[in-house]
Short mmCIF file of C-alpha atoms and ligand atoms in Angstrom, two decimals:
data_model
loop_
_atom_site.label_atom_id
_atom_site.label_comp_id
_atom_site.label_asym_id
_atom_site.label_seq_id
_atom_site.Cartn_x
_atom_site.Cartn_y
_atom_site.Cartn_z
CA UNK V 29 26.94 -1.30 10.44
CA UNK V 30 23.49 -1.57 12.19
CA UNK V 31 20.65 -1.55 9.80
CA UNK V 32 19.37 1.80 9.51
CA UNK V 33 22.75 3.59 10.55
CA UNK V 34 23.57 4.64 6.96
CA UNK V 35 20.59 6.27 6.82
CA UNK V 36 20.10 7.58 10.36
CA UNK V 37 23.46 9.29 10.40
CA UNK V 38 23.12 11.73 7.20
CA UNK V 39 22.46 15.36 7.80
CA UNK V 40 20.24 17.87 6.52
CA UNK V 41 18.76 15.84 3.56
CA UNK V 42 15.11 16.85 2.68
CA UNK V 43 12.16 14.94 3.56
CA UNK V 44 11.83 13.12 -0.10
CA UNK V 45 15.21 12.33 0.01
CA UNK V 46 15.08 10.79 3.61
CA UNK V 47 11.59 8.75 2.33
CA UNK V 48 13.60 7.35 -0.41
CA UNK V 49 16.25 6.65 1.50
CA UNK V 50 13.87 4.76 4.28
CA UNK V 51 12.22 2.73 1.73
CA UNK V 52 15.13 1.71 0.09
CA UNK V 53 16.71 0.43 3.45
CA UNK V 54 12.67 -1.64 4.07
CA UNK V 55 12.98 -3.19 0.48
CA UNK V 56 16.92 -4.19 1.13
CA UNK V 57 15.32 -5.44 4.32
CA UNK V 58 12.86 -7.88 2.89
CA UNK V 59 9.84 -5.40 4.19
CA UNK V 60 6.29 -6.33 2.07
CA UNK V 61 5.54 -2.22 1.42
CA UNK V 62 8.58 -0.29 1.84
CA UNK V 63 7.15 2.98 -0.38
CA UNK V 64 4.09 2.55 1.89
CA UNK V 65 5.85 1.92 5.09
CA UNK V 66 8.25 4.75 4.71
CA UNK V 67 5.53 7.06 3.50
CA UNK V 68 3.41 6.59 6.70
CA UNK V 69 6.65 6.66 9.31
CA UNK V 70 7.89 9.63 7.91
CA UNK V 71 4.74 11.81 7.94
CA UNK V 72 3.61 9.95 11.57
CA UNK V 73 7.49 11.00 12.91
CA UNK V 74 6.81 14.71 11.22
CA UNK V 75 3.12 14.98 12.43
CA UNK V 76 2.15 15.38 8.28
CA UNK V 77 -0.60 14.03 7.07
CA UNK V 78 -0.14 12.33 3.00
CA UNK V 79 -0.91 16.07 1.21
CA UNK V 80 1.35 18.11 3.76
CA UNK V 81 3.98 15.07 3.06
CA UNK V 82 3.44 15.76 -0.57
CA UNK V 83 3.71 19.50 0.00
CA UNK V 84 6.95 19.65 2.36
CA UNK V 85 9.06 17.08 -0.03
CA UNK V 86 11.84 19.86 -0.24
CA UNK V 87 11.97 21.12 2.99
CA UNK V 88 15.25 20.27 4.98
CA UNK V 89 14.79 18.24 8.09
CA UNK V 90 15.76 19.52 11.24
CA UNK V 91 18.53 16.70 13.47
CA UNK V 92 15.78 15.92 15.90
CA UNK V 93 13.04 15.65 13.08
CA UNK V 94 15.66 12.80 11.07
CA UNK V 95 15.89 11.18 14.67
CA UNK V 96 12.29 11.12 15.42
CA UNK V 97 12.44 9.09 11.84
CA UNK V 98 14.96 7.12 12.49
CA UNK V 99 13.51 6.18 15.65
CA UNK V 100 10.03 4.94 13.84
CA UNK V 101 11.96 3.68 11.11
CA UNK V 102 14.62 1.38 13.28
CA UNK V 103 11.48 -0.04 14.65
CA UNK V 104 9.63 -1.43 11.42
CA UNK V 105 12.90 -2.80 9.97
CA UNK V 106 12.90 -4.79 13.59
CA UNK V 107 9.71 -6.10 11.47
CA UNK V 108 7.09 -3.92 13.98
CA UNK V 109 4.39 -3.56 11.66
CA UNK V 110 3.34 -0.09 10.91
CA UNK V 111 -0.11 -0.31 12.65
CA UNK V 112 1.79 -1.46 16.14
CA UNK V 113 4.57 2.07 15.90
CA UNK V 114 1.58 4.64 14.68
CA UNK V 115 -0.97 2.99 16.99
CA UNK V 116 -3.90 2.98 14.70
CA UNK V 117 -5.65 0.49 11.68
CA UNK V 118 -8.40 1.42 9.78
CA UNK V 119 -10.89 -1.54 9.81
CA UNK V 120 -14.41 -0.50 7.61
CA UNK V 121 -13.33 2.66 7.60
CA UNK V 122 -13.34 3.53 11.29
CA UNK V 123 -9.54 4.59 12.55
CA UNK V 124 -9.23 2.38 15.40
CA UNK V 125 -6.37 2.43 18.28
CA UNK V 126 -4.62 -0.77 19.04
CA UNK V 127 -2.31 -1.69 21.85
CA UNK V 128 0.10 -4.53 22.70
CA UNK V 129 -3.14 -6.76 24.06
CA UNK V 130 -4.98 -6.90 20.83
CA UNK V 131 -4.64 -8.14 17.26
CA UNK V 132 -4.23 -5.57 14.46
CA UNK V 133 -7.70 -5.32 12.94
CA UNK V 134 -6.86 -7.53 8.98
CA UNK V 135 -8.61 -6.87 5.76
CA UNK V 136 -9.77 -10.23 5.67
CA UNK V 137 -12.27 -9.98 8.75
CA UNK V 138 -14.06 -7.58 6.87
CA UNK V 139 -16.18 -10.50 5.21
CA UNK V 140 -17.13 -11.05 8.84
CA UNK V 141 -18.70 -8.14 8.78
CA UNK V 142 -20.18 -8.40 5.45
CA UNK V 143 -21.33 -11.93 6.08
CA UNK V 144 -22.96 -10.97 9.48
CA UNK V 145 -24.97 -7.63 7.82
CA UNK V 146 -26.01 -9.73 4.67
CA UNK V 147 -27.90 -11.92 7.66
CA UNK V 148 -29.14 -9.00 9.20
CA UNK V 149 -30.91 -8.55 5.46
CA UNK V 150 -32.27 -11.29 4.88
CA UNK V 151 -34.28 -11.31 8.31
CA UNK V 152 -35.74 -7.73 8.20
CA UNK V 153 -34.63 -3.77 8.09
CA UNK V 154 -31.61 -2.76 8.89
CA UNK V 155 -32.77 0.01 11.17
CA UNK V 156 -34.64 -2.50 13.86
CA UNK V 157 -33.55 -3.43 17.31
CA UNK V 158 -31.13 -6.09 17.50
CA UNK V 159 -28.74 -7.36 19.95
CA UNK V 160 -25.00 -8.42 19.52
CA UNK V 161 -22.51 -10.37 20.83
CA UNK V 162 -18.64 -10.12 19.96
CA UNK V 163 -16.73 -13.10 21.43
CA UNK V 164 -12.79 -12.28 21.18
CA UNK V 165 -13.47 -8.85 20.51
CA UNK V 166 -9.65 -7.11 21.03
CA UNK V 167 -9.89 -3.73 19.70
CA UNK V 168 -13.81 -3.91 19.41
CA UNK V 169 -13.20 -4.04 15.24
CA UNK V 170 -15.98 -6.20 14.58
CA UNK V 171 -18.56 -5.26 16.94
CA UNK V 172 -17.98 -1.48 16.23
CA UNK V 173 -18.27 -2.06 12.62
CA UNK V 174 -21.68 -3.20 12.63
CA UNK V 175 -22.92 -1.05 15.33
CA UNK V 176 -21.45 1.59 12.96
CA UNK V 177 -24.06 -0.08 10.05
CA UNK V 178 -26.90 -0.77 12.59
CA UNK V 179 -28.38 2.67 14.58
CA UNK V 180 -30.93 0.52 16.61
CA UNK V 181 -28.42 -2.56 18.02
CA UNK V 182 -26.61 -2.91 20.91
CA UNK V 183 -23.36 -4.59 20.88
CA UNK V 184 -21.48 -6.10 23.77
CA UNK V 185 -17.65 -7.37 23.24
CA UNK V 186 -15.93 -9.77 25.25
CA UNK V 187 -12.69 -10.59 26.02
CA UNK V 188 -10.22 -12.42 28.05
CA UNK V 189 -7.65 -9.31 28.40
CA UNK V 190 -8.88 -6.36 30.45
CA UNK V 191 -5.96 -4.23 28.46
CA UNK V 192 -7.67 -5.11 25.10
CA UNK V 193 -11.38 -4.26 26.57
CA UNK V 194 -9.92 -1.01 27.80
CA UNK V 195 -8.73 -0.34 23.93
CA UNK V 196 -12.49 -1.17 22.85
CA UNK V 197 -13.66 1.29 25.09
CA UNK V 198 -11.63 3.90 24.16
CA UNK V 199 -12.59 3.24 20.20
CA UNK V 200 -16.40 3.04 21.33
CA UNK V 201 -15.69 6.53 23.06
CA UNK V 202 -13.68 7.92 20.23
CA UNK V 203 -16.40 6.41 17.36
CA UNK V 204 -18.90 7.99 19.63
CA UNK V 205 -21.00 4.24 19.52
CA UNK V 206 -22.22 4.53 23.19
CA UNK V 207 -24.38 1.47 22.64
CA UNK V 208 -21.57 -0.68 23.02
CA UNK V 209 -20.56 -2.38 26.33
CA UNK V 210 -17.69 -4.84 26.88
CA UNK V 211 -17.11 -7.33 29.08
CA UNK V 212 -13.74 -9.36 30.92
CA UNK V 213 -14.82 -13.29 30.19
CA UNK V 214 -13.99 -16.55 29.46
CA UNK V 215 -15.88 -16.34 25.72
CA UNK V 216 -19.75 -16.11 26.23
CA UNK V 217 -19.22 -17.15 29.83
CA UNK V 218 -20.73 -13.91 31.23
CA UNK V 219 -23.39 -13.42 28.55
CA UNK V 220 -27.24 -13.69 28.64
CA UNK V 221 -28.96 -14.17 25.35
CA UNK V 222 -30.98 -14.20 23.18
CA UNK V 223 -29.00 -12.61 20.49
CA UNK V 224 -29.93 -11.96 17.30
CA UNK V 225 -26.40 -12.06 16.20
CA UNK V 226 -23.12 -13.28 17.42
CA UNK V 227 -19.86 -13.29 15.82
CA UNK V 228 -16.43 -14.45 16.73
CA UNK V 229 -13.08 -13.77 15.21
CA UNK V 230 -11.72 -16.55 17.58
CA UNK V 231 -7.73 -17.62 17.85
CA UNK V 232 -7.30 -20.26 15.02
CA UNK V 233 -4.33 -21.18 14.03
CA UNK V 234 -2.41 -24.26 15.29
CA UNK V 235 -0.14 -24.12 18.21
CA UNK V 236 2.86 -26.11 15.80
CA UNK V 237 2.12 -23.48 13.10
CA UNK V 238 2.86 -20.11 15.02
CA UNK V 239 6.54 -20.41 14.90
CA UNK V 240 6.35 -20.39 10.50
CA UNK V 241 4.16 -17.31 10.81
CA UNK V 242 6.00 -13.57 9.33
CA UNK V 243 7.65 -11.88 12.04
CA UNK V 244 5.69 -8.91 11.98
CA UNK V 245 2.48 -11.89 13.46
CA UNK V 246 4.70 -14.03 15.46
CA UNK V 247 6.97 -11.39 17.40
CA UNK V 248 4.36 -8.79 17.65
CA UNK V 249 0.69 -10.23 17.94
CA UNK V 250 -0.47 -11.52 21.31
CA UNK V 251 0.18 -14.88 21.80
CA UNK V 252 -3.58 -15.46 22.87
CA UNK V 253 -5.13 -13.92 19.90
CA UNK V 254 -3.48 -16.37 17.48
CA UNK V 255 -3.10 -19.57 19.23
CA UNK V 256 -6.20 -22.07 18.78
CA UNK V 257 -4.77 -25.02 20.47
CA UNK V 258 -3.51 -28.07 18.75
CA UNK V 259 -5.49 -28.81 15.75
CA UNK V 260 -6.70 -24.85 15.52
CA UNK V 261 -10.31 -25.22 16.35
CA UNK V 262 -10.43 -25.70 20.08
CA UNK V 263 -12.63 -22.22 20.05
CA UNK V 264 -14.88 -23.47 17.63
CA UNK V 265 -15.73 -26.36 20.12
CA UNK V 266 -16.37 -24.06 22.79
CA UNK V 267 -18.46 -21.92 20.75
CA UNK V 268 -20.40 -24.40 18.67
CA UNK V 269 -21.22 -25.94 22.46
CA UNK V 270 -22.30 -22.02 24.02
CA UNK V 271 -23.67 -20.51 20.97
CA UNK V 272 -27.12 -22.16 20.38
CA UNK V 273 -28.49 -21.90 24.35
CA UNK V 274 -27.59 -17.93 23.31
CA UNK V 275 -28.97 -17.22 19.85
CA UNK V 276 -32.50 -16.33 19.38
CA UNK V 277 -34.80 -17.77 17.03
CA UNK V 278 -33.82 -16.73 13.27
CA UNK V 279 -30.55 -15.59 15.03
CA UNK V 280 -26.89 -15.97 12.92
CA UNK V 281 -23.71 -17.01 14.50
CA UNK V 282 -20.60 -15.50 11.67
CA UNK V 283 -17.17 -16.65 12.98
CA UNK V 284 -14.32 -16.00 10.75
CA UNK V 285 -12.27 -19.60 9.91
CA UNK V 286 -8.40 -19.88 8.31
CA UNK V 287 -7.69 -21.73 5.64
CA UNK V 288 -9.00 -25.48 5.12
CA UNK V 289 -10.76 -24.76 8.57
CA UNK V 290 -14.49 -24.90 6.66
CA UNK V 291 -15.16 -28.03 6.48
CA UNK V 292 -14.00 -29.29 10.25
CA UNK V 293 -15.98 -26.03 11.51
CA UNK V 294 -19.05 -26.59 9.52
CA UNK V 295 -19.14 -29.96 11.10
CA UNK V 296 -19.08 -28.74 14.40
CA UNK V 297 -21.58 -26.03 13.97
CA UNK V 298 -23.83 -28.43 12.02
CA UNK V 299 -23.69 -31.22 15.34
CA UNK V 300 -24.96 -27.99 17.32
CA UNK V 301 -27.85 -28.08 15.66
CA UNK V 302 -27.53 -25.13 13.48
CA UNK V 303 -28.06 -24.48 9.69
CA UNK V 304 -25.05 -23.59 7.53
CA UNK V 305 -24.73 -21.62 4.88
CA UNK V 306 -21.78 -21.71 2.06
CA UNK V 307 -18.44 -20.16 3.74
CA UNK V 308 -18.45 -16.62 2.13
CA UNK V 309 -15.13 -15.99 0.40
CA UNK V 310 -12.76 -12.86 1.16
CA UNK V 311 -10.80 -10.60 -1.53
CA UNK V 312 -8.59 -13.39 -1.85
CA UNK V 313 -11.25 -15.75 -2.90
CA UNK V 314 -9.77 -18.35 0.26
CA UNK V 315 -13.55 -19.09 2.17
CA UNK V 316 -12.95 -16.52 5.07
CA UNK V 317 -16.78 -16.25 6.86
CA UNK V 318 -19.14 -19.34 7.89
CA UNK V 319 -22.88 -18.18 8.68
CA UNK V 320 -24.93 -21.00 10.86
CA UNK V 321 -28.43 -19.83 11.78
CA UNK V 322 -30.72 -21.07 14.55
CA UNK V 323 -33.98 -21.95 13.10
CA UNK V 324 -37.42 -23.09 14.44
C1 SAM G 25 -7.98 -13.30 16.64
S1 SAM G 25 -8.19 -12.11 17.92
C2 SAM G 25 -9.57 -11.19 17.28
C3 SAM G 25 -9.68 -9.79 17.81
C4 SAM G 25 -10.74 -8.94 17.07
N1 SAM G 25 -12.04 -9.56 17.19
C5 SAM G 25 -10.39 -8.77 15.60
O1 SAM G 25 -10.99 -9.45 14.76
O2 SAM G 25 -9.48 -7.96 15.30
C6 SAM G 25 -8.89 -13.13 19.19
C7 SAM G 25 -9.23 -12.42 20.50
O3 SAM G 25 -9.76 -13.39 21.41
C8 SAM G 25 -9.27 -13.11 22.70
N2 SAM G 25 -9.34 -14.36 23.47
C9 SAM G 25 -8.46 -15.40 23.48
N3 SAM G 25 -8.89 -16.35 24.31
C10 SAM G 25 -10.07 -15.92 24.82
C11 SAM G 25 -11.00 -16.48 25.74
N4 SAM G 25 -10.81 -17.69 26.30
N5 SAM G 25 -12.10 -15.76 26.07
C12 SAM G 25 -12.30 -14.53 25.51
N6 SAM G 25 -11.45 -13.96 24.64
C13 SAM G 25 -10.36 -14.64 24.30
C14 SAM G 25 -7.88 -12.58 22.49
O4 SAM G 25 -7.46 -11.81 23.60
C15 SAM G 25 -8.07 -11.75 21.20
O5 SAM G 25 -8.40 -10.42 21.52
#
């Protein structure tokens, strides 16, 4: 029997007991969340948000409503993660659409954003002018974050993909951040500076390494958002070699890194002629963010 069919073919059970039934099938599946994951699917499939879930547990599903499910459903135990079959991740709390061109939006490049505003601070109010660049940008996550922080900065995204720029300008549109602009480029190629900021969530991990990655990475994130040629840090070359004709003076350049990546990227940023500060960890504690400033 197909996985999924056991559950797919019951009639007229209620909406708690198809959850159950859903999750139950994820966690014989080897999914990380399956309570989470069945939760979401089944109110995305019935249009219910996580109260109106709560609130229609006894309620007997209609055929097409248990297919609409099962249809979700059959998709995550393929190993789709959630955020690819609803369309959406929240990244610093803005609901952001994704498509099959960009990355989900992780946790972990939150400390980019952290890491980038703490250098905003230390240089002056929050509120002033500044100018950003996003190299990489996919979805827009990072770039919209902080323009989300910053009232007086323009951002501008760039990105290899058209398909991913048009998903940045849909978020901008959505998230109502008209000062953001994005741009189709090799990197910083089409970019004038100086910036005050620039930050980079670049492709890092090693071409050998993809293959050992979860399924729900390997089968279903772009290829070109992942892969960072043979030792990992080929983008860190290029942008340790464009970065410093592009910062300003007292400008900060916050890539994100993977692990064991902060020394070798420290060293390249440090033969550009820019100051480093200590990689700042993520929730995990694994060093996540490396700040190098241009000074005088
Ligand atoms: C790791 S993803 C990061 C996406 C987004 N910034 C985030 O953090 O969710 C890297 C991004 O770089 C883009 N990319 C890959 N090679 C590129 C290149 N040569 N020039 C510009 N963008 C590139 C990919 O299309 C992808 O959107």
């Amino acid at each position: 029997m197909p996985a999924g069919a056991g559950v797919a073919t019951s009639q007229a059970r209620t909406i708690d007991a198809a959850r159950r039934a859903w999750a139950e099938e994820f966690r014989a599946s080897g999914v990380e969340s399956p309570q989470l994951d069945a939760r979401v699917l089944v109110g995305h499939a019935l249009g219910l948000d996580h109260a109106a879930l709560a609130a229609s547990a006894t309620r007997l599903l209609s055929a097409s409503e248990a297919n609409a499910i099962a249809a979700l459903t059959r998709r995550r135990l393929a190993r789709e993660p959630v955020a690819r079959i609803v369309g959406m991740k929240e990244f610093w709390g803005l609901n952001l659409h994704i498509n099959d061109a960009t990355l989900v939006p992780r946790p972990e490049t939150e400390t980019v954003v952290e890491a980038a505003l703490a250098a905003v601070d230390r240089h002056g109010p929050r509120r002033r002018e500044l100018r950003i660049a996003d190299l990489g940008t996919g979805s827009g996550a990072i770039v919209l974050a902080l323009l989300s922080e910053l009232d007086n900065a323009l951002g501008i995204g760039t990105d290899r993909d058209p398909r991913a720029l048009a998903v940045a300008r849909h978020n901008a549109r959505q998230l109502g951040l008209r000062r953001a602009r994005f741009v189709a480029c090799d990197l910083a190629a089409a970019l004038c500076g100086p910036f005050d900021l620039i930050v980079s969530n670049p492709p890092y991990i090693p071409s050998a390494d993809i293959a050992a990655l979860s399924p729900e990475v390997r089968l279903f994130d772009p290829r070109a958002a992942l892969d960072g040629g043979a030792d990992g840090l080929e983008f860190y070359r290029a942008i340790a070699a464009a970065v410093p004709a592009l910062l300003g003076v007292g400008g900060a350049m916050v890539v994100e890194i993977g692990i064991n990546q902060a020394e070798p990227v420290t060293g390249l940023f440090a033969a550009a002629g820019l100051a480093l500060q200590p990689p700042r960890p993520d929730l995990n504690g694994v060093p996540r963010a490396l700040v190098a400033e241009k000074c005088a």
